[in-house]
Short mmCIF file of C-alpha atoms (C1' of nucleotides) in Angstrom, two decimals:
data_model
loop_
_atom_site.label_atom_id
_atom_site.label_comp_id
_atom_site.label_asym_id
_atom_site.label_seq_id
_atom_site.Cartn_x
_atom_site.Cartn_y
_atom_site.Cartn_z
CA MET Q 1 133.28 65.77 127.89
CA GLU Q 2 131.48 66.78 131.06
CA LYS Q 3 129.21 68.94 129.02
CA PRO Q 4 125.84 67.35 129.81
CA ARG Q 5 126.54 67.17 133.48
CA GLU Q 6 123.46 69.11 134.52
CA THR Q 7 121.02 66.72 132.87
CA PRO Q 8 121.72 63.33 134.41
CA GLU Q 9 118.11 62.30 134.04
CA ALA Q 10 117.34 63.33 130.48
CA PRO Q 11 120.29 62.92 128.13
CA ARG Q 12 117.92 62.63 125.22
CA GLU Q 13 117.16 66.34 125.05
CA ALA Q 14 120.59 67.52 126.02
CA PRO Q 15 121.18 69.48 122.77
CA ARG Q 16 118.69 72.09 123.84
CA LYS Q 17 120.06 74.59 121.37
CA VAL Q 18 117.02 74.68 119.11
CA PRO Q 19 114.67 77.51 120.11
CA SER Q 20 111.04 76.76 120.56
CA HIS Q 21 109.96 79.11 117.82
CA GLU Q 22 112.17 77.21 115.41
CA VAL Q 23 110.62 73.88 116.36
CA THR Q 24 107.16 75.35 116.13
CA TYR Q 25 107.95 76.77 112.72
CA CYS Q 26 109.16 73.42 111.41
CA ARG Q 27 106.17 71.55 112.74
CA LEU Q 28 103.67 74.00 111.35
CA ARG Q 29 105.54 74.11 108.07
CA ASP Q 30 105.36 70.35 107.71
CA MET Q 31 101.68 70.41 108.54
CA ILE Q 32 101.13 72.76 105.62
CA LEU Q 33 103.59 71.11 103.28
CA PHE Q 34 102.30 67.60 103.74
CA GLY Q 35 98.63 68.25 103.78
CA GLN Q 36 97.64 68.27 107.42
CA LEU Q 37 95.93 71.56 106.69
CA ALA Q 38 93.48 72.07 103.86
CA PRO Q 39 93.20 75.21 101.71
CA GLY Q 40 90.93 77.71 103.37
CA GLN Q 41 91.26 76.14 106.76
CA ALA Q 42 91.45 78.53 109.69
CA VAL Q 43 94.56 78.63 111.84
CA THR Q 44 94.37 80.25 115.24
CA ILE Q 45 97.17 81.13 117.57
CA GLN Q 46 95.51 79.73 120.62
CA GLY Q 47 94.57 76.59 118.79
CA LEU Q 48 98.19 75.99 117.88
CA THR Q 49 99.43 76.68 121.38
CA ALA Q 50 97.13 73.89 122.48
CA THR Q 51 97.83 71.35 119.75
CA LEU Q 52 101.56 71.99 119.54
CA GLY Q 53 102.05 72.53 123.24
CA ALA Q 54 104.06 75.68 122.62
CA GLY Q 55 103.81 79.12 124.12
CA MET Q 56 102.09 82.03 122.51
CA THR Q 57 105.15 83.93 121.40
CA PRO Q 58 106.79 81.05 119.50
CA VAL Q 59 103.54 80.28 117.73
CA ARG Q 60 103.12 83.90 116.74
CA GLU Q 61 106.61 84.06 115.32
CA ALA Q 62 106.15 80.83 113.39
CA ILE Q 63 102.94 82.19 111.89
CA ARG Q 64 104.68 85.40 110.89
CA ARG Q 65 107.42 83.48 109.14
CA LEU Q 66 105.01 81.23 107.28
CA THR Q 67 102.91 84.23 106.34
CA ALA Q 68 105.93 85.95 104.86
CA GLU Q 69 106.62 82.81 102.86
CA GLY Q 70 103.09 82.76 101.48
CA ALA Q 71 102.24 79.54 103.27
CA LEU Q 72 99.62 81.29 105.37
CA ASP Q 73 97.28 84.12 104.63
CA LEU Q 74 96.55 87.08 106.89
CA GLN Q 75 92.98 88.13 106.34
CA ASP Q 76 91.95 91.68 107.07
CA ASN Q 77 90.15 90.34 110.12
CA ARG Q 78 93.63 89.73 111.51
CA ARG Q 79 92.80 86.06 111.30
CA VAL Q 80 95.04 83.52 109.68
CA SER Q 81 94.10 80.78 107.24
CA VAL Q 82 95.61 78.49 104.66
CA PRO Q 83 95.40 80.25 101.30
CA VAL Q 84 93.02 79.06 98.62
CA LEU Q 85 94.70 79.39 95.26
CA THR Q 86 92.91 80.92 92.33
CA ALA Q 87 93.47 79.63 88.83
CA GLY Q 88 95.63 82.65 88.10
CA GLN Q 89 97.78 82.06 91.13
CA MET Q 90 98.19 78.46 90.07
CA ASP Q 91 99.51 79.76 86.76
CA GLU Q 92 101.96 81.95 88.62
CA LEU Q 93 103.15 78.97 90.60
CA ALA Q 94 103.53 76.94 87.43
CA PHE Q 95 105.57 79.65 85.76
CA ALA Q 96 107.83 80.20 88.75
CA ARG Q 97 108.36 76.51 89.41
CA LEU Q 98 109.06 75.72 85.77
CA THR Q 99 111.53 78.58 85.64
CA LEU Q 100 113.42 78.05 88.86
CA GLU Q 101 113.43 74.34 89.60
CA PRO Q 102 114.95 73.14 86.33
CA ARG Q 103 117.57 75.81 86.79
CA LEU Q 104 118.39 74.51 90.25
CA ALA Q 105 118.61 70.98 88.87
CA GLU Q 106 120.90 72.18 86.12
CA LEU Q 107 123.18 73.84 88.64
CA ALA Q 108 123.14 70.78 90.86
CA CYS Q 109 123.85 68.21 88.17
CA PRO Q 110 127.63 68.63 87.88
CA ARG Q 111 127.90 68.61 91.67
CA MET Q 112 126.10 65.32 92.22
CA THR Q 113 128.34 62.55 93.48
CA GLY Q 114 127.73 58.84 93.18
CA THR Q 115 126.70 58.82 96.80
CA ASP Q 116 124.16 61.53 96.16
CA ILE Q 117 122.67 59.61 93.25
CA ALA Q 118 122.54 56.42 95.26
CA ALA Q 119 120.64 58.26 97.99
CA LEU Q 120 118.23 59.57 95.38
CA GLU Q 121 117.67 56.06 94.05
CA GLN Q 122 116.85 55.00 97.56
CA ILE Q 123 114.36 57.85 97.92
CA ASP Q 124 112.79 57.11 94.57
CA ALA Q 125 112.34 53.47 95.54
CA GLU Q 126 110.50 54.65 98.62
CA VAL Q 127 108.33 56.94 96.55
CA ASN Q 128 107.41 54.10 94.24
CA ALA Q 129 106.64 51.87 97.19
CA ALA Q 130 104.40 54.58 98.61
CA ILE Q 131 102.55 54.87 95.32
CA ARG Q 132 102.12 51.11 95.20
CA THR Q 133 100.77 50.86 98.72
CA GLY Q 134 98.70 54.01 98.43
CA ASP Q 135 100.46 55.75 101.31
CA VAL Q 136 99.81 59.37 100.50
CA ALA Q 137 101.77 60.83 103.37
CA ARG Q 138 104.84 58.77 102.58
CA TYR Q 139 104.53 59.70 98.92
CA LEU Q 140 104.42 63.39 99.68
CA HIS Q 141 107.42 63.19 101.99
CA GLY Q 142 109.39 61.11 99.52
CA ASN Q 143 108.61 63.30 96.55
CA TYR Q 144 109.66 66.36 98.55
CA ARG Q 145 112.89 64.74 99.62
CA PHE Q 146 113.66 63.64 96.06
CA HIS Q 147 113.36 67.12 94.65
CA PHE Q 148 115.12 68.97 97.41
CA ALA Q 149 117.92 66.47 97.70
CA ILE Q 150 118.72 67.59 94.15
CA TYR Q 151 118.09 71.28 94.68
CA ASP Q 152 120.21 71.33 97.82
CA ARG Q 153 123.22 70.41 95.75
CA ALA Q 154 122.86 73.46 93.54
CA GLY Q 155 124.57 75.65 96.12
CA ALA Q 156 122.05 78.41 95.43
CA PRO Q 157 120.52 79.36 98.76
CA ILE Q 158 118.39 82.21 97.48
CA LEU Q 159 116.75 80.27 94.68
CA LEU Q 160 116.36 77.37 97.06
CA ALA Q 161 114.48 79.52 99.55
CA ILE Q 162 112.18 80.80 96.83
CA VAL Q 163 111.41 77.29 95.64
CA GLN Q 164 110.72 76.21 99.19
CA SER Q 165 108.17 78.97 99.39
CA LEU Q 166 106.61 77.81 96.14
CA TRP Q 167 106.23 74.29 97.48
CA LEU Q 168 104.67 75.67 100.63
CA ARG Q 169 102.07 77.45 98.55
CA PHE Q 170 101.51 74.38 96.43
CA GLY Q 171 101.36 71.75 99.18
CA PRO Q 172 97.80 72.11 100.45
CA SER Q 173 96.30 71.96 96.97
CA LEU Q 174 98.37 68.93 96.06
CA ARG Q 175 97.22 67.16 99.15
CA VAL Q 176 93.59 67.77 98.26
CA VAL Q 177 94.09 66.03 94.95
CA CYS Q 178 95.91 63.10 96.51
CA GLY Q 179 93.27 62.75 99.15
CA ARG Q 180 90.70 62.58 96.42
CA GLN Q 181 92.27 60.08 94.11
CA GLY Q 182 94.87 58.39 96.28
CA THR Q 183 98.28 57.70 94.82
CA SER Q 184 97.00 56.37 91.51
CA ASN Q 185 97.67 58.49 88.46
CA LEU Q 186 100.86 59.88 89.92
CA PRO Q 187 103.43 59.14 87.25
CA ASP Q 188 106.69 60.97 87.77
CA ARG Q 189 109.86 61.55 85.81
CA HIS Q 190 112.21 60.47 88.55
CA GLU Q 191 113.63 57.66 86.45
CA GLU Q 192 114.50 60.02 83.64
CA ALA Q 193 116.00 62.42 86.16
CA LEU Q 194 118.15 59.68 87.67
CA ALA Q 195 119.33 58.60 84.25
CA ALA Q 196 120.31 62.15 83.37
CA MET Q 197 122.22 62.52 86.63
CA ARG Q 198 124.08 59.28 86.07
CA ALA Q 199 125.02 60.53 82.63
CA GLY Q 200 125.92 63.96 83.98
CA ASP Q 201 123.58 65.49 81.43
CA ALA Q 202 122.43 68.71 83.03
CA PRO Q 203 120.02 69.84 80.29
CA ALA Q 204 118.37 66.42 80.29
CA LEU Q 205 117.98 66.60 84.05
CA ALA Q 206 116.43 70.02 83.76
CA ASP Q 207 114.01 68.69 81.17
CA ALA Q 208 113.05 65.73 83.33
CA ILE Q 209 112.39 67.99 86.29
CA ALA Q 210 110.39 70.38 84.15
CA GLU Q 211 108.26 67.54 82.84
CA ASP Q 212 107.81 66.17 86.34
CA ILE Q 213 106.58 69.55 87.50
CA ARG Q 214 104.27 69.88 84.54
CA GLN Q 215 102.67 66.57 85.33
CA GLY Q 216 102.22 67.42 88.99
CA ILE Q 217 100.67 70.77 88.22
CA SER Q 218 98.35 69.34 85.60
CA GLN Q 219 97.09 66.89 88.20
CA VAL Q 220 96.09 69.78 90.41
CA THR Q 221 94.71 72.07 87.73
CA LEU Q 222 92.66 69.35 86.08
CA GLN Q 223 91.31 67.80 89.22
CA GLY Q 224 91.43 70.92 91.29
CA ALA Q 225 88.95 73.02 89.36
CA SER Q 226 86.47 72.13 92.05
CA VAL Q 227 88.88 72.99 94.83
CA THR Q 228 87.89 76.61 94.79
CA ALA Q 229 84.32 75.83 93.84
CA ALA Q 230 83.69 73.31 96.59
CA PRO Q 231 82.53 74.62 99.94
CA VAL Q 232 85.54 75.01 102.15
CA ASP Q 233 85.67 73.41 105.53
CA ARG Q 234 86.93 76.13 107.79
CA ARG Q 235 86.93 74.22 111.00
CA GLN Q 236 90.21 74.53 112.71
CA ASP Q 237 90.84 70.96 113.73
CA ALA Q 238 89.35 69.29 110.70
CA GLU Q 239 90.90 65.88 110.39
CA ILE Q 240 91.62 64.98 106.84
CA MET M 1 78.88 107.61 125.21
CA GLU M 2 81.41 106.10 127.50
CA LYS M 3 83.05 104.65 124.44
CA PRO M 4 85.89 106.91 123.30
CA ARG M 5 85.37 105.95 119.68
CA GLU M 6 87.48 108.80 118.53
CA THR M 7 90.74 109.73 120.10
CA PRO M 8 90.22 113.41 120.86
CA GLU M 9 93.61 114.40 119.53
CA ALA M 10 93.84 112.36 116.35
CA PRO M 11 90.47 111.77 114.72
CA ARG M 12 92.03 111.40 111.31
CA GLU M 13 93.50 108.00 112.07
CA ALA M 14 90.33 106.64 113.57
CA PRO M 15 89.48 104.20 110.73
CA ARG M 16 93.00 102.84 110.82
CA LYS M 17 93.63 99.81 112.91
CA VAL M 18 97.15 98.96 111.80
CA PRO M 19 98.80 96.69 114.33
CA SER M 20 102.11 97.73 115.76
CA HIS M 21 103.92 94.73 114.37
CA GLU M 22 102.76 95.72 110.90
CA VAL M 23 104.01 99.26 111.29
CA THR M 24 107.28 98.01 112.69
CA TYR M 25 107.63 95.61 109.78
CA CYS M 26 107.10 98.35 107.23
CA ARG M 27 109.52 100.72 108.89
CA LEU M 28 112.23 98.14 109.22
CA ARG M 29 111.58 96.97 105.67
CA ASP M 30 112.04 100.47 104.31
CA MET M 31 115.20 100.87 106.32
CA ILE M 32 116.60 97.81 104.59
CA LEU M 33 115.18 98.58 101.17
CA PHE M 34 116.40 102.14 100.99
CA GLY M 35 119.79 101.73 102.48
CA GLN M 36 119.47 102.82 106.07
CA LEU M 37 121.17 99.58 106.97
CA ALA M 38 124.39 98.40 105.41
CA PRO M 39 125.24 94.82 104.51
CA GLY M 40 126.71 93.03 107.50
CA GLN M 41 125.29 95.49 109.97
CA ALA M 42 124.04 94.06 113.23
CA VAL M 43 120.39 94.41 114.15
CA THR M 44 119.33 93.83 117.74
CA ILE M 45 115.86 93.48 119.09
CA GLN M 46 116.44 95.80 121.97
CA GLY M 47 118.08 98.34 119.73
CA LEU M 48 115.01 98.44 117.52
CA THR M 49 112.64 98.71 120.43
CA ALA M 50 114.53 101.85 121.36
CA THR M 51 114.93 103.44 117.91
CA LEU M 52 111.46 102.52 116.66
CA GLY M 53 109.71 103.05 119.94
CA ALA M 54 107.91 99.74 119.65
CA GLY M 55 107.52 96.92 122.10
CA MET M 56 109.57 93.79 122.09
CA THR M 57 106.95 91.45 120.64
CA PRO M 58 106.17 93.54 117.54
CA VAL M 59 109.87 93.98 116.82
CA ARG M 60 110.41 90.28 117.17
CA GLU M 61 107.63 89.48 114.72
CA ALA M 62 108.86 92.04 112.20
CA ILE M 63 112.31 90.50 112.35
CA ARG M 64 110.90 87.04 111.78
CA ARG M 65 109.03 88.21 108.74
CA LEU M 66 112.02 89.97 107.24
CA THR M 67 114.17 86.96 107.98
CA ALA M 68 111.76 84.71 106.13
CA GLU M 69 111.96 87.08 103.18
CA GLY M 70 115.72 86.96 103.14
CA ALA M 71 116.06 90.59 104.11
CA LEU M 72 117.71 89.70 107.40
CA ASP M 73 120.03 86.92 108.39
CA LEU M 74 119.80 84.82 111.53
CA GLN M 75 123.29 83.85 112.53
CA ASP M 76 123.83 80.73 114.56
CA ASN M 77 124.66 83.00 117.48
CA ARG M 78 120.96 83.85 117.42
CA ARG M 79 121.99 87.32 116.44
CA VAL M 80 120.48 89.11 113.49
CA SER M 81 122.27 91.05 110.81
CA VAL M 82 121.83 92.40 107.31
CA PRO M 83 123.08 89.74 104.89
CA VAL M 84 126.29 90.22 102.96
CA LEU M 85 125.85 88.84 99.47
CA THR M 86 128.46 86.62 97.91
CA ALA M 87 129.18 86.80 94.22
CA GLY M 88 127.24 83.59 93.70
CA GLN M 89 124.23 84.93 95.51
CA MET M 90 124.37 88.03 93.36
CA ASP M 91 124.23 85.75 90.34
CA GLU M 92 121.18 84.06 91.80
CA LEU M 93 119.53 87.41 92.29
CA ALA M 94 120.38 88.41 88.73
CA PHE M 95 118.88 85.23 87.33
CA ALA M 96 115.73 85.46 89.38
CA ARG M 97 115.18 89.15 88.71
CA LEU M 98 115.84 88.81 84.98
CA THR M 99 113.42 85.92 84.84
CA LEU M 100 110.55 87.26 86.91
CA GLU M 101 110.51 91.02 86.50
CA PRO M 102 110.27 91.12 82.71
CA ARG M 103 107.52 88.56 82.99
CA LEU M 104 105.61 90.78 85.41
CA ALA M 105 106.07 93.74 83.08
CA GLU M 106 104.80 91.66 80.18
CA LEU M 107 101.71 90.69 82.13
CA ALA M 108 101.15 94.26 83.22
CA CYS M 109 101.54 95.91 79.82
CA PRO M 110 98.08 95.21 78.41
CA ARG M 111 96.52 96.32 81.68
CA MET M 112 98.19 99.71 81.82
CA THR M 113 95.82 102.62 81.37
CA GLY M 114 96.67 106.09 80.23
CA THR M 115 96.40 107.25 83.80
CA ASP M 116 98.87 104.60 84.90
CA ILE M 117 101.36 105.64 82.25
CA ALA M 118 100.96 109.29 83.17
CA ALA M 119 101.72 108.43 86.79
CA LEU M 120 104.81 106.55 85.67
CA GLU M 121 105.97 109.53 83.66
CA GLN M 122 105.57 111.61 86.78
CA ILE M 123 107.63 109.14 88.78
CA ASP M 124 110.31 108.96 86.10
CA ALA M 125 110.58 112.73 86.08
CA GLU M 126 111.19 112.62 89.79
CA VAL M 127 113.82 109.92 89.34
CA ASN M 128 115.61 112.03 86.78
CA ALA M 129 115.45 115.06 89.04
CA ALA M 130 116.91 113.01 91.86
CA ILE M 131 119.76 111.85 89.63
CA ARG M 132 120.42 115.42 88.57
CA THR M 133 120.50 116.76 92.11
CA GLY M 134 122.36 113.79 93.50
CA ASP M 135 119.62 112.91 95.95
CA VAL M 136 120.30 109.23 96.52
CA ALA M 137 117.39 108.56 98.83
CA ARG M 138 114.92 110.13 96.46
CA TYR M 139 116.41 108.19 93.58
CA LEU M 140 116.05 104.89 95.39
CA HIS M 141 112.47 105.59 96.36
CA GLY M 142 111.57 106.73 92.88
CA ASN M 143 113.20 103.84 91.14
CA TYR M 144 111.37 101.45 93.44
CA ARG M 145 108.07 103.12 92.82
CA PHE M 146 108.62 103.10 89.07
CA HIS M 147 109.20 99.37 88.93
CA PHE M 148 106.51 98.32 91.32
CA ALA M 149 103.91 100.65 89.87
CA ILE M 150 104.33 98.52 86.77
CA TYR M 151 104.54 95.17 88.53
CA ASP M 152 101.47 95.91 90.61
CA ARG M 153 99.41 96.04 87.46
CA ALA M 154 100.34 92.49 86.51
CA GLY M 155 97.74 91.07 88.85
CA ALA M 156 100.18 88.37 89.90
CA PRO M 157 100.45 88.52 93.69
CA ILE M 158 102.72 85.52 94.11
CA LEU M 159 105.32 86.66 91.60
CA LEU M 160 105.04 90.14 93.03
CA ALA M 161 105.83 88.90 96.53
CA ILE M 162 108.84 87.01 95.26
CA VAL M 163 110.15 90.05 93.44
CA GLN M 164 109.63 92.17 96.55
CA SER M 165 111.81 89.72 98.41
CA LEU M 166 114.47 89.96 95.70
CA TRP M 167 114.54 93.74 96.01
CA LEU M 168 114.85 93.41 99.75
CA ARG M 169 117.91 91.25 99.31
CA PHE M 170 119.31 93.61 96.71
CA GLY M 171 118.65 96.90 98.45
CA PRO M 172 121.51 97.14 100.91
CA SER M 173 124.13 96.35 98.27
CA LEU M 174 122.67 98.87 95.85
CA ARG M 175 122.77 101.52 98.49
CA VAL M 176 126.44 100.88 99.12
CA VAL M 177 127.22 101.55 95.48
CA CYS M 178 125.12 104.71 95.39
CA GLY M 179 126.71 105.94 98.56
CA ARG M 180 130.08 105.47 96.95
CA GLN M 181 129.52 107.08 93.61
CA GLY M 182 126.45 109.19 94.17
CA THR M 183 123.79 109.25 91.48
CA SER M 184 126.21 109.62 88.60
CA ASN M 185 126.50 106.68 86.24
CA LEU M 186 122.94 105.62 86.86
CA PRO M 187 121.47 105.40 83.39
CA ASP M 188 118.16 103.63 83.27
CA ARG M 189 115.84 102.33 80.61
CA HIS M 190 112.74 104.03 81.93
CA GLU M 191 112.27 106.02 78.73
CA GLU M 192 112.30 102.88 76.61
CA ALA M 193 109.89 101.27 79.05
CA LEU M 194 107.51 104.21 78.86
CA ALA M 195 107.63 104.18 75.06
CA ALA M 196 106.82 100.48 75.00
CA MET M 197 103.91 100.99 77.34
CA ARG M 198 102.53 103.82 75.26
CA ALA M 199 102.76 101.55 72.22
CA GLY M 200 101.26 98.64 74.13
CA ASP M 201 104.27 96.57 73.10
CA ALA M 202 104.62 94.01 75.88
CA PRO M 203 107.75 92.27 74.58
CA ALA M 204 109.48 95.61 74.16
CA LEU M 205 108.54 96.56 77.71
CA ALA M 206 109.92 93.28 78.98
CA ASP M 207 113.15 93.94 77.10
CA ALA M 208 113.45 97.43 78.52
CA ILE M 209 112.92 96.18 82.04
CA ALA M 210 115.42 93.38 81.51
CA GLU M 211 118.01 95.81 80.26
CA ASP M 212 117.31 98.18 83.14
CA ILE M 213 117.88 95.35 85.58
CA ARG M 214 121.05 94.29 83.83
CA GLN M 215 122.44 97.78 84.13
CA GLY M 216 121.59 98.05 87.79
CA ILE M 217 123.11 94.71 88.60
CA SER M 218 126.26 95.43 86.64
CA GLN M 219 126.69 98.60 88.69
CA VAL M 220 126.71 96.55 91.84
CA THR M 221 128.80 93.64 90.59
CA LEU M 222 131.42 95.88 89.03
CA GLN M 223 131.69 98.37 91.83
CA GLY M 224 130.71 95.97 94.54
CA ALA M 225 133.60 93.56 94.26
CA SER M 226 135.02 95.40 97.23
CA VAL M 227 131.77 95.24 99.15
CA THR M 228 132.58 91.84 100.54
CA ALA M 229 136.29 92.57 100.67
CA ALA M 230 136.04 95.83 102.55
CA PRO M 231 135.90 95.66 106.32
CA VAL M 232 132.31 95.75 107.36
CA ASP M 233 131.11 98.24 109.89
CA ARG M 234 129.06 96.17 112.28
CA ARG M 235 128.01 98.94 114.61
CA GLN M 236 124.32 98.94 115.09
CA ASP M 237 123.56 102.58 114.72
CA ALA M 238 126.06 103.36 112.01
CA GLU M 239 124.91 106.43 110.15
CA ILE M 240 125.49 106.17 106.46
"C1'" DC G 1 51.21 83.85 115.22
"C1'" DA G 2 55.55 82.92 113.19
"C1'" DG G 3 59.56 84.54 111.23
"C1'" DT G 4 63.25 87.60 111.10
"C1'" DC G 5 65.74 91.45 112.07
"C1'" DG G 6 68.49 94.11 115.07
"C1'" DC G 7 71.06 95.04 119.05
"C1'" DG G 8 73.82 94.11 122.86
"C1'" DA G 9 76.18 90.68 125.90
"C1'" DA G 10 79.32 86.83 126.08
"C1'" DT G 11 82.96 84.38 124.10
"C1'" DT G 12 86.56 83.67 121.17
"C1'" DT G 13 90.68 85.32 119.24
"C1'" DG G 14 94.44 88.56 118.40
"C1'" DA G 15 97.88 92.23 120.16
"C1'" DT G 16 100.86 93.93 123.36
"C1'" DC G 17 103.66 94.36 127.36
"C1'" DA G 18 106.49 93.50 131.59
"C1'" DT G 19 109.06 90.23 133.44
"C1'" DA G 20 111.70 86.16 134.20
"C1'" DT G 21 114.92 82.82 132.36
"C1'" DC G 22 118.46 81.23 129.47
"C1'" DC G 23 122.55 81.65 125.93
"C1'" DT G 24 126.47 83.37 124.30
"C1'" DG G 25 130.71 85.58 124.13
"C1'" DA G 26 134.28 87.76 126.59
"C1'" DA G 27 136.55 89.87 130.25
"C1'" DA G 28 138.58 88.92 134.63
"C1'" DC G 29 140.73 86.09 137.75
"C1'" DC G 30 143.27 82.31 139.78
"C1'" DG L 1 146.14 78.47 130.35
"C1'" DG L 2 142.06 77.34 132.06
"C1'" DT L 3 138.18 78.37 134.81
"C1'" DT L 4 134.79 81.67 136.64
"C1'" DT L 5 132.09 85.42 136.42
"C1'" DC L 6 129.51 88.88 134.15
"C1'" DA L 7 126.99 91.69 131.01
"C1'" DG L 8 124.38 92.04 126.87
"C1'" DG L 9 120.95 90.09 124.44
"C1'" DA L 10 117.63 86.54 122.90
"C1'" DT L 11 113.84 83.50 124.36
"C1'" DA L 12 109.62 82.43 126.51
"C1'" DT L 13 105.73 83.01 129.74
"C1'" DG L 14 101.47 84.64 131.33
"C1'" DA L 15 98.63 88.47 132.17
"C1'" DT L 16 96.08 92.02 130.30
"C1'" DC L 17 93.74 94.63 126.87
"C1'" DA L 18 91.26 95.23 122.47
"C1'" DA L 19 88.82 93.71 118.48
"C1'" DA L 20 85.64 90.74 116.28
"C1'" DT L 21 82.56 87.13 115.91
"C1'" DT L 22 78.80 84.60 117.77
"C1'" DC L 23 74.74 84.05 120.19
"C1'" DG L 24 70.56 85.04 122.51
"C1'" DC L 25 66.73 87.68 123.37
"C1'" DG L 26 63.20 90.66 122.36
"C1'" DA L 27 60.63 93.59 119.32
"C1'" DC L 28 58.80 94.46 114.96
"C1'" DT L 29 56.64 93.02 110.68
"C1'" DG L 30 54.16 90.24 107.34
#
DNA sequence: CAGTCGCGAATTTGATCATATCCTGAAACC
DNA sequence: GGTTTCAGGATATGATCAAATTCGCGACTG
């Protein structure tokens, strides 16, 4: 009970167990995942130490982790940037996502409890609200939470990690599309997915997820043909 | 002239500017991939700085990369160890490998040249020689080279990176089996794969690869039931 | 004369190390 | 038994060095 006795002033950061490199990793990861960084944008170590207020070593380690996950790209100049996906790489992403994510949903379906489904309904309501109000950031967060709240239940940590990496690669491109056309034209299959979960119909859930992914990818591939063609803003602190 | 552009002792590595953290990463990766480290074995930063002769920062970054790839496991004690796979995780690996690797082979098949196939025949001959002489290390290296010489030709860098990560997760367990039963009972489907490549039959190549993977995995799952049951040697410098 | 091309200095950025601090687990001690 | 101490190891800092890019200046060319 007398555990936080040495911090009488600041009880708010008493659980100091999280290392700085972990925090830095999460923050940088979210920046990539939710579109703070555009494809092709440069990322410098010293720039991150300034903007994130972290030391050099934690930033370096976070960059190494993200690089290993494919979320960042090490150029031969030893510089780091957000990858720009080619059409072929987008096809790879489509194949991998369509293979793995429905499988995760299928595994998760029999494990979903009523509480889980209720939480998903809550998330989906938030996603729809974000689409209605045009809040891109909230939409991206909600959509992510919807998918991974399902995938988490699959109890498949390896596949889950791979899918996380796929979303990290996909995030920047998705954000470009959303930034271009707002939240209009973002139909999803969350309703179908929820219905399948309520019915305990794993194949139907897998189908709904697959269709949802197909729609999301088609948004990027159709609209994103100019992503690679357009001149890329390589400024480090470009505000989107 | 006051610029020592060439190190007087080693002019042959002048054009190479490989950073130490990259070298450390590769060395540690190979140690994991080819069975120098057993599942469950502890890996310490300071131990690696000693055995690899590298500084602390490069070792740290290499560990972060391997951790992100699933090749190492960060325990909540902040300690690092080689992961021990559960049966369920082995199933995940089987699913992912059987999904992605035949696909890579299929993509690669139409791109294989006669020179590529000749190189593969050379590698397969070495694999067979290794099996015959019971040289486990040479077998593991050869088998790896055989598969990835094919996958490299697919021109699919994202899928390739994912499969690399799968092999990294699989490596330590495979090595345990080989260490237990030598190179006997290691039939492969390399001949069928080579025949399919010569015929330009992509589906047949995919089938051969799939069957090869199935055989390898069954070796581990059948023999490896005791891997998780057996007491794990957690010494850092355990010689296998 | 103007434009540009090259070359070297200055600046930015990355890589590495030595050191200091903090955590964790466990042995030792009351 | 519970607390204290201690050693091993992980974390983080800042300094220092090296590589690369940028920039400026001058000469050469059209």
